[in-house]
mmCIF file of C-alpha atoms and ligand atoms in Angstrom:
data_model
loop_
_atom_site.group_PDB
_atom_site.id
_atom_site.type_symbol
_atom_site.label_atom_id
_atom_site.label_comp_id
_atom_site.label_asym_id
_atom_site.label_seq_id
_atom_site.Cartn_x
_atom_site.Cartn_y
_atom_site.Cartn_z
ATOM 1 C CA MET A 1457 77.772 64.247 37.616
ATOM 2 C CA LEU A 1458 78.582 67.150 39.500
ATOM 3 C CA MET A 1459 82.400 68.526 39.471
ATOM 4 C CA LEU A 1460 83.505 71.452 42.353
ATOM 5 C CA GLY A 1461 85.925 74.149 40.442
ATOM 6 C CA ILE A 1462 88.511 76.203 42.333
ATOM 7 C CA GLU A 1463 90.391 78.740 40.566
ATOM 8 C CA THR A 1464 92.914 81.270 42.402
ATOM 9 C CA SER A 1465 95.847 81.817 39.685
ATOM 10 C CA CYS A 1466 95.688 85.320 40.254
ATOM 11 C CA ASP A 1467 93.570 88.014 41.934
ATOM 12 C CA GLU A 1468 90.096 86.278 41.586
ATOM 13 C CA THR A 1469 89.311 83.242 44.228
ATOM 14 C CA SER A 1470 86.632 81.540 42.643
ATOM 15 C CA ALA A 1471 84.523 78.376 43.144
ATOM 16 C CA ALA A 1472 81.894 76.541 41.126
ATOM 17 C CA VAL A 1473 79.715 74.002 40.678
ATOM 18 C CA VAL A 1474 79.283 72.614 37.412
ATOM 19 C CA ALA A 1475 77.321 69.337 36.731
ATOM 20 C CA GLU A 1476 77.121 67.306 33.670
ATOM 21 C CA GLU A 1477 73.838 65.272 32.158
ATOM 22 C CA HIS A 1478 73.859 63.160 29.445
ATOM 23 C CA GLY A 1479 76.889 64.880 27.857
ATOM 24 C CA ALA A 1480 75.754 68.468 28.710
ATOM 25 C CA TRP A 1481 77.363 70.966 31.005
ATOM 26 C CA ALA A 1482 75.439 73.588 33.339
ATOM 27 C CA ILE A 1483 76.238 75.501 36.141
ATOM 28 C CA ARG A 1484 74.872 75.301 39.367
ATOM 29 C CA SER A 1485 76.566 78.287 40.578
ATOM 30 C CA ASN A 1486 79.922 80.627 40.146
ATOM 31 C CA VAL A 1487 81.201 82.613 43.107
ATOM 32 C CA VAL A 1488 84.146 84.693 42.089
ATOM 33 C CA ALA A 1489 85.380 87.612 45.152
ATOM 34 C CA SER A 1490 87.654 89.939 42.853
ATOM 35 C CA GLN A 1491 90.581 91.785 44.717
ATOM 36 C CA THR A 1492 90.842 94.496 42.687
ATOM 37 C CA ALA A 1493 89.837 96.796 45.359
ATOM 38 C CA ILE A 1494 93.189 95.683 47.039
ATOM 39 C CA HIS A 1495 95.242 95.992 44.179
ATOM 40 C CA ARG A 1496 94.263 99.628 42.659
ATOM 41 C CA GLU A 1497 95.608 101.052 45.334
ATOM 42 C CA TRP A 1498 99.407 99.859 43.936
ATOM 43 C CA GLY A 1499 98.451 99.872 40.431
ATOM 44 C CA GLY A 1500 98.982 96.495 39.522
ATOM 45 C CA VAL A 1501 98.249 93.042 41.026
ATOM 46 C CA VAL A 1502 100.670 92.507 44.281
ATOM 47 C CA PRO A 1503 101.434 88.811 44.483
ATOM 48 C CA GLU A 1504 102.034 88.756 48.052
ATOM 49 C CA LEU A 1505 98.702 90.454 48.803
ATOM 50 C CA ALA A 1506 97.142 88.028 46.482
ATOM 51 C CA SER A 1507 97.807 84.981 47.934
ATOM 52 C CA ARG A 1508 97.276 86.421 51.864
ATOM 53 C CA GLN A 1509 93.742 87.340 50.343
ATOM 54 C CA HIS A 1510 92.642 83.535 48.587
ATOM 55 C CA ILE A 1511 93.690 82.352 51.972
ATOM 56 C CA ARG A 1512 91.022 85.037 53.695
ATOM 57 C CA ASP A 1513 88.470 84.156 50.809
ATOM 58 C CA ILE A 1514 88.748 80.607 49.920
ATOM 59 C CA CYS A 1515 86.327 78.738 52.534
ATOM 60 C CA GLY A 1516 83.845 81.589 52.271
ATOM 61 C CA VAL A 1517 83.322 81.735 48.408
ATOM 62 C CA VAL A 1518 83.429 77.319 48.396
ATOM 63 C CA ARG A 1519 81.344 77.246 50.751
ATOM 64 C CA SER A 1520 78.742 80.008 48.985
ATOM 65 C CA ALA A 1521 79.643 78.079 45.449
ATOM 66 C CA LEU A 1522 77.932 74.751 47.393
ATOM 67 C CA ASP A 1523 74.971 76.824 49.074
ATOM 68 C CA SER A 1524 74.086 78.359 45.957
ATOM 69 C CA ALA A 1525 74.249 75.198 43.635
ATOM 70 C CA ASN A 1526 72.235 73.620 46.963
ATOM 71 C CA VAL A 1527 74.605 70.778 47.258
ATOM 72 C CA GLU A 1528 76.486 69.812 50.198
ATOM 73 C CA LEU A 1529 80.334 69.035 49.809
ATOM 74 C CA ALA A 1530 79.079 65.281 50.294
ATOM 75 C CA GLY A 1531 77.362 65.380 46.825
ATOM 76 C CA VAL A 1532 79.979 66.803 44.979
ATOM 77 C CA ASP A 1533 81.716 63.736 42.812
ATOM 78 C CA ALA A 1534 85.171 65.559 42.391
ATOM 79 C CA ILE A 1535 87.283 68.111 42.601
ATOM 80 C CA ALA A 1536 89.200 70.560 39.732
ATOM 81 C CA VAL A 1537 91.684 72.941 40.513
ATOM 82 C CA THR A 1538 93.934 75.327 38.521
ATOM 83 C CA GLN A 1539 97.239 73.842 38.628
ATOM 84 C CA GLY A 1540 98.931 76.842 36.492
ATOM 85 C CA PRO A 1541 99.950 78.802 34.724
ATOM 86 C CA GLY A 1542 99.711 82.145 37.265
ATOM 87 C CA LEU A 1543 101.184 83.556 40.538
ATOM 88 C CA VAL A 1544 102.953 80.662 42.275
ATOM 89 C CA GLY A 1545 101.425 81.981 46.070
ATOM 90 C CA SER A 1546 98.074 81.954 44.355
ATOM 91 C CA LEU A 1547 97.716 78.942 42.815
ATOM 92 C CA LEU A 1548 99.044 76.915 45.709
ATOM 93 C CA VAL A 1549 96.314 78.173 47.480
ATOM 94 C CA GLY A 1550 93.632 76.567 45.923
ATOM 95 C CA VAL A 1551 95.860 73.555 44.683
ATOM 96 C CA SER A 1552 96.395 72.997 48.766
ATOM 97 C CA PHE A 1553 92.300 73.517 49.385
ATOM 98 C CA ALA A 1554 91.435 71.580 46.571
ATOM 99 C CA LYS A 1555 93.870 68.593 47.942
ATOM 100 C CA SER A 1556 92.789 68.907 51.496
ATOM 101 C CA VAL A 1557 89.014 68.999 49.930
ATOM 102 C CA ALA A 1558 89.181 65.639 47.989
ATOM 103 C CA LEU A 1559 91.481 63.856 50.275
ATOM 104 C CA SER A 1560 89.340 64.368 53.009
ATOM 105 C CA MET A 1561 85.902 63.479 51.079
ATOM 106 C CA SER A 1562 87.968 60.345 49.290
ATOM 107 C CA ARG A 1563 86.927 61.885 45.582
ATOM 108 C CA PRO A 1564 89.274 62.019 42.613
ATOM 109 C CA LEU A 1565 91.469 65.226 41.977
ATOM 110 C CA ILE A 1566 91.242 67.065 39.021
ATOM 111 C CA PRO A 1567 94.184 68.983 37.654
ATOM 112 C CA VAL A 1568 93.191 71.797 35.099
ATOM 113 C CA HIS A 1569 95.538 74.184 32.901
ATOM 114 C CA HIS A 1570 94.200 77.695 33.634
ATOM 115 C CA LEU A 1571 93.879 78.592 29.458
ATOM 116 C CA ALA A 1572 92.248 75.116 28.924
ATOM 117 C CA GLY A 1573 89.905 76.430 31.437
ATOM 118 C CA HIS A 1574 89.445 79.931 29.097
ATOM 119 C CA VAL A 1575 89.012 77.716 26.079
ATOM 120 C CA GLU A 1576 85.956 75.482 27.812
ATOM 121 C CA SER A 1577 84.188 78.483 28.454
ATOM 122 C CA LEU A 1578 83.106 78.590 25.214
ATOM 123 C CA PHE A 1579 82.000 75.083 25.036
ATOM 124 C CA LEU A 1580 80.904 75.866 28.319
ATOM 125 C CA GLN A 1581 78.665 78.447 27.587
ATOM 126 C CA HIS A 1582 77.233 77.118 23.855
ATOM 127 C CA GLY A 1583 77.493 73.182 24.046
ATOM 128 C CA LYS A 1584 78.637 71.777 20.366
ATOM 129 C CA ILE A 1585 80.874 74.175 18.397
ATOM 130 C CA PRO A 1586 81.575 73.212 14.918
ATOM 131 C CA LEU A 1587 85.524 71.541 14.482
ATOM 132 C CA PRO A 1588 87.992 72.343 14.310
ATOM 133 C CA LEU A 1589 87.787 76.040 16.169
ATOM 134 C CA VAL A 1590 90.602 78.359 16.523
ATOM 135 C CA ALA A 1591 90.262 79.811 19.776
ATOM 136 C CA LEU A 1592 92.353 82.935 20.393
ATOM 137 C CA VAL A 1593 92.940 83.150 24.339
ATOM 138 C CA VAL A 1594 93.507 86.532 25.244
ATOM 139 C CA SER A 1595 93.876 87.876 29.026
ATOM 140 C CA GLY A 1596 96.408 89.792 30.943
ATOM 141 C CA GLY A 1597 98.965 87.653 31.025
ATOM 142 C CA HIS A 1598 98.434 85.417 27.036
ATOM 143 C CA THR A 1599 97.722 86.396 23.780
ATOM 144 C CA SER A 1600 97.330 82.696 22.163
ATOM 145 C CA LEU A 1601 95.821 81.049 19.254
ATOM 146 C CA TYR A 1602 94.820 77.043 19.813
ATOM 147 C CA LEU A 1603 93.536 74.631 17.103
ATOM 148 C CA VAL A 1604 91.161 72.504 17.950
ATOM 149 C CA LYS A 1605 90.564 69.675 16.640
ATOM 150 C CA THR A 1606 88.730 67.267 18.651
ATOM 151 C CA PRO A 1607 87.238 68.680 22.507
ATOM 152 C CA GLY A 1608 90.194 68.559 25.129
ATOM 153 C CA SER A 1609 92.934 68.876 22.300
ATOM 154 C CA TYR A 1610 94.849 72.248 21.936
ATOM 155 C CA ARG A 1611 97.650 72.863 19.529
ATOM 156 C CA ARG A 1612 99.106 76.157 20.156
ATOM 157 C CA ILE A 1613 99.861 77.638 16.470
ATOM 158 C CA GLY A 1614 100.299 81.568 17.387
ATOM 159 C CA ARG A 1615 101.058 83.740 20.775
ATOM 160 C CA THR A 1616 102.475 87.210 21.561
ATOM 161 C CA ARG A 1617 106.199 87.610 21.377
ATOM 162 C CA ASP A 1618 105.730 89.939 24.400
ATOM 163 C CA ASP A 1619 103.044 91.819 26.449
ATOM 164 C CA ALA A 1620 99.737 89.902 26.583
ATOM 165 C CA ALA A 1621 96.947 91.944 25.248
ATOM 166 C CA GLY A 1622 95.613 92.759 28.564
ATOM 167 C CA GLU A 1623 98.766 93.585 29.815
ATOM 168 C CA ALA A 1624 98.404 96.073 27.167
ATOM 169 C CA TYR A 1625 95.982 97.603 27.881
ATOM 170 C CA ASP A 1626 96.891 97.866 31.723
ATOM 171 C CA LYS A 1627 99.809 99.822 30.553
ATOM 172 C CA VAL A 1628 98.300 101.869 28.521
ATOM 173 C CA ALA A 1629 95.787 102.965 31.229
ATOM 174 C CA LYS A 1630 98.764 103.314 33.356
ATOM 175 C CA LEU A 1631 100.739 105.678 31.656
ATOM 176 C CA LEU A 1632 97.150 107.704 30.497
ATOM 177 C CA GLY A 1633 96.784 107.824 34.603
ATOM 178 C CA LEU A 1634 93.434 105.990 34.377
ATOM 179 C CA GLY A 1635 93.958 103.268 37.020
ATOM 180 C CA TYR A 1636 93.533 99.700 37.639
ATOM 181 C CA PRO A 1637 92.510 97.075 35.529
ATOM 182 C CA GLY A 1638 92.788 99.184 32.526
ATOM 183 C CA GLY A 1639 91.038 97.032 30.413
ATOM 184 C CA PRO A 1640 87.655 98.076 31.208
ATOM 185 C CA ILE A 1641 88.732 101.846 31.513
ATOM 186 C CA VAL A 1642 90.079 101.949 28.056
ATOM 187 C CA ASP A 1643 86.988 100.014 26.759
ATOM 188 C CA LYS A 1644 84.621 102.504 28.106
ATOM 189 C CA LEU A 1645 86.390 106.006 26.976
ATOM 190 C CA ALA A 1646 87.231 104.615 24.055
ATOM 191 C CA LYS A 1647 83.488 104.597 22.842
ATOM 192 C CA GLN A 1648 83.600 108.347 23.830
ATOM 193 C CA GLY A 1649 87.004 108.710 21.454
ATOM 194 C CA ASN A 1650 87.725 108.852 17.429
ATOM 195 C CA ASP A 1651 89.216 105.688 16.693
ATOM 196 C CA ARG A 1652 91.493 107.513 13.932
ATOM 197 C CA GLY A 1653 92.381 110.645 16.279
ATOM 198 C CA VAL A 1654 96.283 109.525 15.996
ATOM 199 C CA GLU A 1655 98.851 107.812 14.729
ATOM 200 C CA LEU A 1656 99.656 104.520 16.091
ATOM 201 C CA PRO A 1657 101.754 101.452 13.727
ATOM 202 C CA ARG A 1658 100.621 98.010 13.793
ATOM 203 C CA THR A 1659 102.989 95.134 14.381
ATOM 204 C CA ARG A 1660 103.399 92.513 12.317
ATOM 205 C CA MET A 1661 105.199 89.549 12.847
ATOM 206 C CA THR A 1662 106.413 87.709 9.241
ATOM 207 C CA HIS A 1663 109.566 86.809 10.851
ATOM 208 C CA ALA A 1664 110.744 82.837 12.356
ATOM 209 C CA ASP A 1665 111.555 83.495 16.217
ATOM 210 C CA ARG A 1666 115.265 83.960 16.369
ATOM 211 C CA ASN A 1667 115.144 82.223 19.473
ATOM 212 C CA ALA A 1668 113.044 79.340 18.077
ATOM 213 C CA PRO A 1669 113.762 79.247 14.546
ATOM 214 C CA THR A 1670 111.638 76.300 13.742
ATOM 215 C CA VAL A 1671 108.890 77.934 15.024
ATOM 216 C CA LYS A 1672 106.671 80.043 12.030
ATOM 217 C CA GLY A 1673 106.248 83.074 13.581
ATOM 218 C CA ASP A 1674 103.822 84.806 10.859
ATOM 219 C CA LEU A 1675 100.971 83.926 13.359
ATOM 220 C CA ASP A 1676 102.251 85.338 16.479
ATOM 221 C CA PHE A 1677 101.157 88.961 17.916
ATOM 222 C CA SER A 1678 103.678 92.005 19.521
ATOM 223 C CA PHE A 1679 102.115 94.353 21.826
ATOM 224 C CA SER A 1680 104.989 96.175 23.096
ATOM 225 C CA GLY A 1681 105.892 98.297 20.346
ATOM 226 C CA LEU A 1682 101.858 99.440 20.259
ATOM 227 C CA LYS A 1683 102.628 100.651 23.884
ATOM 228 C CA THR A 1684 105.522 102.538 23.297
ATOM 229 C CA ALA A 1685 103.819 104.246 20.378
ATOM 230 C CA VAL A 1686 101.312 105.777 22.828
ATOM 231 C CA LEU A 1687 104.307 106.141 25.514
ATOM 232 C CA ARG A 1688 106.128 108.681 23.006
ATOM 233 C CA HIS A 1689 103.186 110.506 21.643
ATOM 234 C CA VAL A 1690 101.974 111.391 25.218
ATOM 235 C CA ARG A 1691 105.228 112.381 26.205
ATOM 236 C CA ASN A 1692 105.665 114.279 22.946
ATOM 237 C CA ARG A 1693 102.282 115.982 23.267
ATOM 238 C CA THR A 1694 102.938 116.703 27.089
ATOM 239 C CA ALA A 1695 106.600 118.322 26.310
ATOM 240 C CA ALA A 1696 105.872 121.541 26.308
ATOM 241 C CA GLY A 1697 103.813 121.479 30.023
ATOM 242 C CA GLY A 1698 100.101 120.648 30.099
ATOM 243 C CA ALA A 1699 97.968 118.078 30.910
ATOM 244 C CA LEU A 1700 96.310 115.758 27.466
ATOM 245 C CA SER A 1701 92.532 116.773 27.559
ATOM 246 C CA ASP A 1702 89.690 114.169 28.026
ATOM 247 C CA LYS A 1703 89.037 114.339 24.183
ATOM 248 C CA GLU A 1704 93.017 113.520 23.252
ATOM 249 C CA ILE A 1705 92.840 110.737 26.217
ATOM 250 C CA ALA A 1706 89.588 108.578 24.629
ATOM 251 C CA ASP A 1707 90.929 109.741 20.945
ATOM 252 C CA ILE A 1708 94.074 107.807 22.572
ATOM 253 C CA CYS A 1709 92.196 104.478 23.810
ATOM 254 C CA ALA A 1710 89.895 104.530 20.827
ATOM 255 C CA THR A 1711 92.684 104.465 18.311
ATOM 256 C CA PHE A 1712 94.761 102.127 20.504
ATOM 257 C CA GLN A 1713 91.487 100.135 20.980
ATOM 258 C CA ARG A 1714 91.119 99.716 17.303
ATOM 259 C CA VAL A 1715 94.563 99.017 16.672
ATOM 260 C CA VAL A 1716 94.646 95.845 19.200
ATOM 261 C CA VAL A 1717 90.903 94.568 18.334
ATOM 262 C CA GLU A 1718 92.201 94.593 14.138
ATOM 263 C CA THR A 1719 95.480 92.815 15.041
ATOM 264 C CA LEU A 1720 93.514 89.871 16.873
ATOM 265 C CA LEU A 1721 91.019 89.476 14.832
ATOM 266 C CA ASP A 1722 93.071 89.696 11.778
ATOM 267 C CA ARG A 1723 95.592 86.828 13.099
ATOM 268 C CA LEU A 1724 92.545 84.917 14.223
ATOM 269 C CA PHE A 1725 90.608 85.030 10.910
ATOM 270 C CA GLU A 1726 94.009 84.123 9.212
ATOM 271 C CA SER A 1727 94.963 81.253 11.170
ATOM 272 C CA ALA A 1728 91.315 79.742 10.717
ATOM 273 C CA ASP A 1729 91.885 80.081 7.176
ATOM 274 C CA ARG A 1730 95.060 78.601 6.624
ATOM 275 C CA PHE A 1731 93.902 75.543 9.417
ATOM 276 C CA GLY A 1732 90.529 74.910 7.600
ATOM 277 C CA ALA A 1733 88.649 75.674 10.308
ATOM 278 C CA CYS A 1734 84.634 75.407 10.873
ATOM 279 C CA SER A 1735 84.905 77.932 13.441
ATOM 280 C CA VAL A 1736 86.572 81.032 15.714
ATOM 281 C CA GLY A 1737 86.092 81.640 18.747
ATOM 282 C CA ILE A 1738 87.701 84.286 21.565
ATOM 283 C CA ALA A 1739 87.828 83.834 25.456
ATOM 284 C CA GLY A 1740 89.892 85.408 28.389
ATOM 285 C CA GLY A 1741 89.803 88.772 30.578
ATOM 286 C CA VAL A 1742 90.000 90.852 27.187
ATOM 287 C CA SER A 1743 87.021 89.035 25.512
ATOM 288 C CA ALA A 1744 85.101 90.947 27.691
ATOM 289 C CA ASN A 1745 86.138 94.115 25.144
ATOM 290 C CA SER A 1746 82.990 95.438 23.861
ATOM 291 C CA ARG A 1747 84.669 96.001 20.062
ATOM 292 C CA LEU A 1748 86.604 92.862 19.986
ATOM 293 C CA ARG A 1749 82.661 91.012 20.624
ATOM 294 C CA THR A 1750 80.687 93.382 17.896
ATOM 295 C CA ASP A 1751 83.636 93.024 15.527
ATOM 296 C CA LEU A 1752 84.158 89.223 15.875
ATOM 297 C CA ILE A 1753 80.845 88.444 15.218
ATOM 298 C CA ALA A 1754 80.541 91.443 12.439
ATOM 299 C CA ARG A 1755 83.397 89.413 11.023
ATOM 300 C CA GLY A 1756 82.101 86.164 11.113
ATOM 301 C CA GLU A 1757 78.924 86.830 9.495
ATOM 302 C CA ARG A 1758 80.829 88.249 6.826
ATOM 303 C CA VAL A 1759 83.237 85.551 5.908
ATOM 304 C CA GLY A 1760 80.647 83.149 7.115
ATOM 305 C CA LEU A 1761 82.548 81.144 9.954
ATOM 306 C CA PRO A 1762 80.454 80.660 13.150
ATOM 307 C CA ALA A 1763 81.897 82.929 15.707
ATOM 308 C CA PHE A 1764 82.054 82.249 19.468
ATOM 309 C CA VAL A 1765 82.223 84.437 22.038
ATOM 310 C CA PRO A 1766 81.569 83.506 26.183
ATOM 311 C CA HIS A 1767 78.797 85.270 28.699
ATOM 312 C CA ILE A 1768 81.070 87.982 30.021
ATOM 313 C CA SER A 1769 81.119 86.151 33.740
ATOM 314 C CA LEU A 1770 82.405 83.601 31.532
ATOM 315 C CA SER A 1771 85.264 85.830 30.305
ATOM 316 C CA THR A 1772 87.296 86.911 32.994
ATOM 317 C CA ASP A 1773 89.113 84.659 35.648
ATOM 318 C CA ASN A 1774 86.296 82.173 37.108
ATOM 319 C CA ALA A 1775 86.028 78.950 38.372
ATOM 320 C CA ALA A 1776 83.354 77.379 35.989
ATOM 321 C CA MET A 1777 85.437 76.953 33.673
ATOM 322 C CA ILE A 1778 87.895 75.116 35.527
ATOM 323 C CA ALA A 1779 84.875 72.973 36.144
ATOM 324 C CA ALA A 1780 84.033 72.020 32.947
ATOM 325 C CA ALA A 1781 88.183 71.507 31.622
ATOM 326 C CA GLY A 1782 87.792 69.267 34.687
ATOM 327 C CA LEU A 1783 85.047 67.120 33.883
ATOM 328 C CA ARG A 1784 86.807 67.022 30.415
ATOM 329 C CA ASN A 1785 89.870 65.548 32.008
ATOM 330 C CA TYR A 1786 88.081 63.501 34.241
ATOM 331 C CA HIS A 1787 86.583 61.981 31.458
ATOM 332 C CA ALA A 1788 90.542 61.724 29.972
ATOM 333 C CA GLY A 1789 91.285 59.828 32.654
ATOM 334 C CA LEU A 1790 93.501 62.084 34.200
ATOM 335 C CA ARG A 1791 93.649 62.278 37.642
ATOM 336 C CA ALA A 1792 96.384 64.178 40.246
ATOM 337 C CA GLY A 1793 97.839 62.432 42.739
ATOM 338 C CA TRP A 1794 98.527 63.943 46.383
ATOM 339 C CA ASP A 1795 101.781 65.461 45.531
ATOM 340 C CA LEU A 1796 99.825 67.526 43.096
ATOM 341 C CA ASN A 1797 101.961 70.959 43.030
ATOM 342 C CA ALA A 1798 101.580 74.396 41.510
ATOM 343 C CA ASP A 1799 103.325 75.631 38.654
ATOM 344 C CA ALA A 1800 103.642 78.995 37.672
ATOM 345 C CA SER A 1801 104.760 78.378 34.068
ATOM 346 C CA LEU A 1802 102.287 75.355 32.980
ATOM 347 C CA GLU A 1803 102.583 75.176 29.688
ATOM 348 C CA LEU A 1804 99.617 73.744 26.970
ATOM 349 C CA LYS A 1805 101.226 73.317 23.465
HETATM 350 O O1 KG4 B 849 91.698 86.323 32.507
HETATM 351 P P1 KG4 B 849 91.525 87.320 32.885
HETATM 352 O O2 KG4 B 849 90.673 87.701 33.842
HETATM 353 O O3 KG4 B 849 92.733 86.842 33.855
HETATM 354 C C1 KG4 B 849 94.364 86.644 33.763
HETATM 355 O O4 KG4 B 849 94.349 85.379 33.650
HETATM 356 O O5 KG4 B 849 95.009 87.018 33.274
HETATM 357 O O6 KG4 B 849 92.398 88.327 32.040
HETATM 358 C C2 KG4 B 849 92.323 90.102 33.041
HETATM 359 C C3 KG4 B 849 92.812 90.925 31.706
HETATM 360 C C4 KG4 B 849 93.121 92.671 32.300
HETATM 361 O O7 KG4 B 849 94.491 92.833 31.569
HETATM 362 C C5 KG4 B 849 92.253 93.105 31.848
HETATM 363 O O8 KG4 B 849 92.489 94.279 32.022
HETATM 364 C C6 KG4 B 849 91.407 92.651 30.924
HETATM 365 O O9 KG4 B 849 91.470 91.434 31.233
HETATM 366 N N1 KG4 B 849 90.141 93.246 30.669
HETATM 367 C C7 KG4 B 849 89.877 93.451 29.451
HETATM 368 C C8 KG4 B 849 88.461 93.943 29.392
HETATM 369 N N2 KG4 B 849 88.122 93.651 30.953
HETATM 370 C C9 KG4 B 849 88.896 92.555 31.494
HETATM 371 N N3 KG4 B 849 90.622 94.200 28.254
HETATM 372 C C10 KG4 B 849 89.699 94.753 27.466
HETATM 373 N N4 KG4 B 849 88.619 95.335 27.446
HETATM 374 C C11 KG4 B 849 87.497 95.098 28.697
HETATM 375 N N5 KG4 B 849 86.670 95.306 28.834
HETATM 376 ZN ZN1 ZN B 850 92.660 84.123 32.958
#
């Protein structure tokens, strides 16, 4: 079976063909057109520019995904598309395009949750994973822990109360004047710095959420305090005039990165322990982070828990993971009607 996946939730237009043979998935193509160069000028993603660029790119990206997979549109068995969450204008481009293709070719249309796609990137990369798995989805918009007891079931057991980890990276890079997107730049500079070079606090959630008292909050995350601590440090250092040296910037990046990675991994391994997980994994844009990847593997080996990371090309937004999640949904009997709409705040519970 051949699944065409389409992803346009944020600032990447992506299309992919994933084949399923005897229950195993194989990526036939995974084409991503990134809009980073467009948004960099504005210091972040501009939703209106993003949706307009998706419209320009979608036909060429889908054509290129079919060509690289060496299939015609008629050879595709079903179309999977990201329904949400994300930027509504961006999502609408993918949803409308996928609907048109599915309708005109008389193929089933499969709706996919973007974060389910990130979790499925782990299964797409590694095949079978010992279950239950605790997956940490860390991206520009989300930082959530999911318990996966059976393939295709996702129970959220932790989340961020404020900033997502990727958002914290982007904001810290911005206040250090490093440009957009912040994650890859901070990651690179962190390698040249001392990861104990500055004093930064770690936030520990130990109390239930005032707004949702039934939710036990001690597996939750909070990154806005850390971001504010970096801001305060930079203001104190530059109050008397003068700029930060390259060495100081590298030390801030390295320390910030250590605190983020330690916080993420502490919570991940703690939840694995609490829920009796047989494996852990990371997915989403921040899972491209070099320290997060190496520390995860090292820690997994130390405690004897298999730890999984997707290939970098499957960490950041891509349509192969959407096609994979589409195959999962297809077999579960999920089909979208022609009234499928984008949902900017779609929940995956
Ligand atoms: O999953 P993704 O591509 O898009 C969303 O769904 O949000 O994640 C994008 C986020 C951005 O915040 C970016 O700064 C971050 O992933 N990111 C990284 C790295 N590469 C991308 N964060 C830390 N280290 C990296 N190497
Ligand atoms: Zn994403």
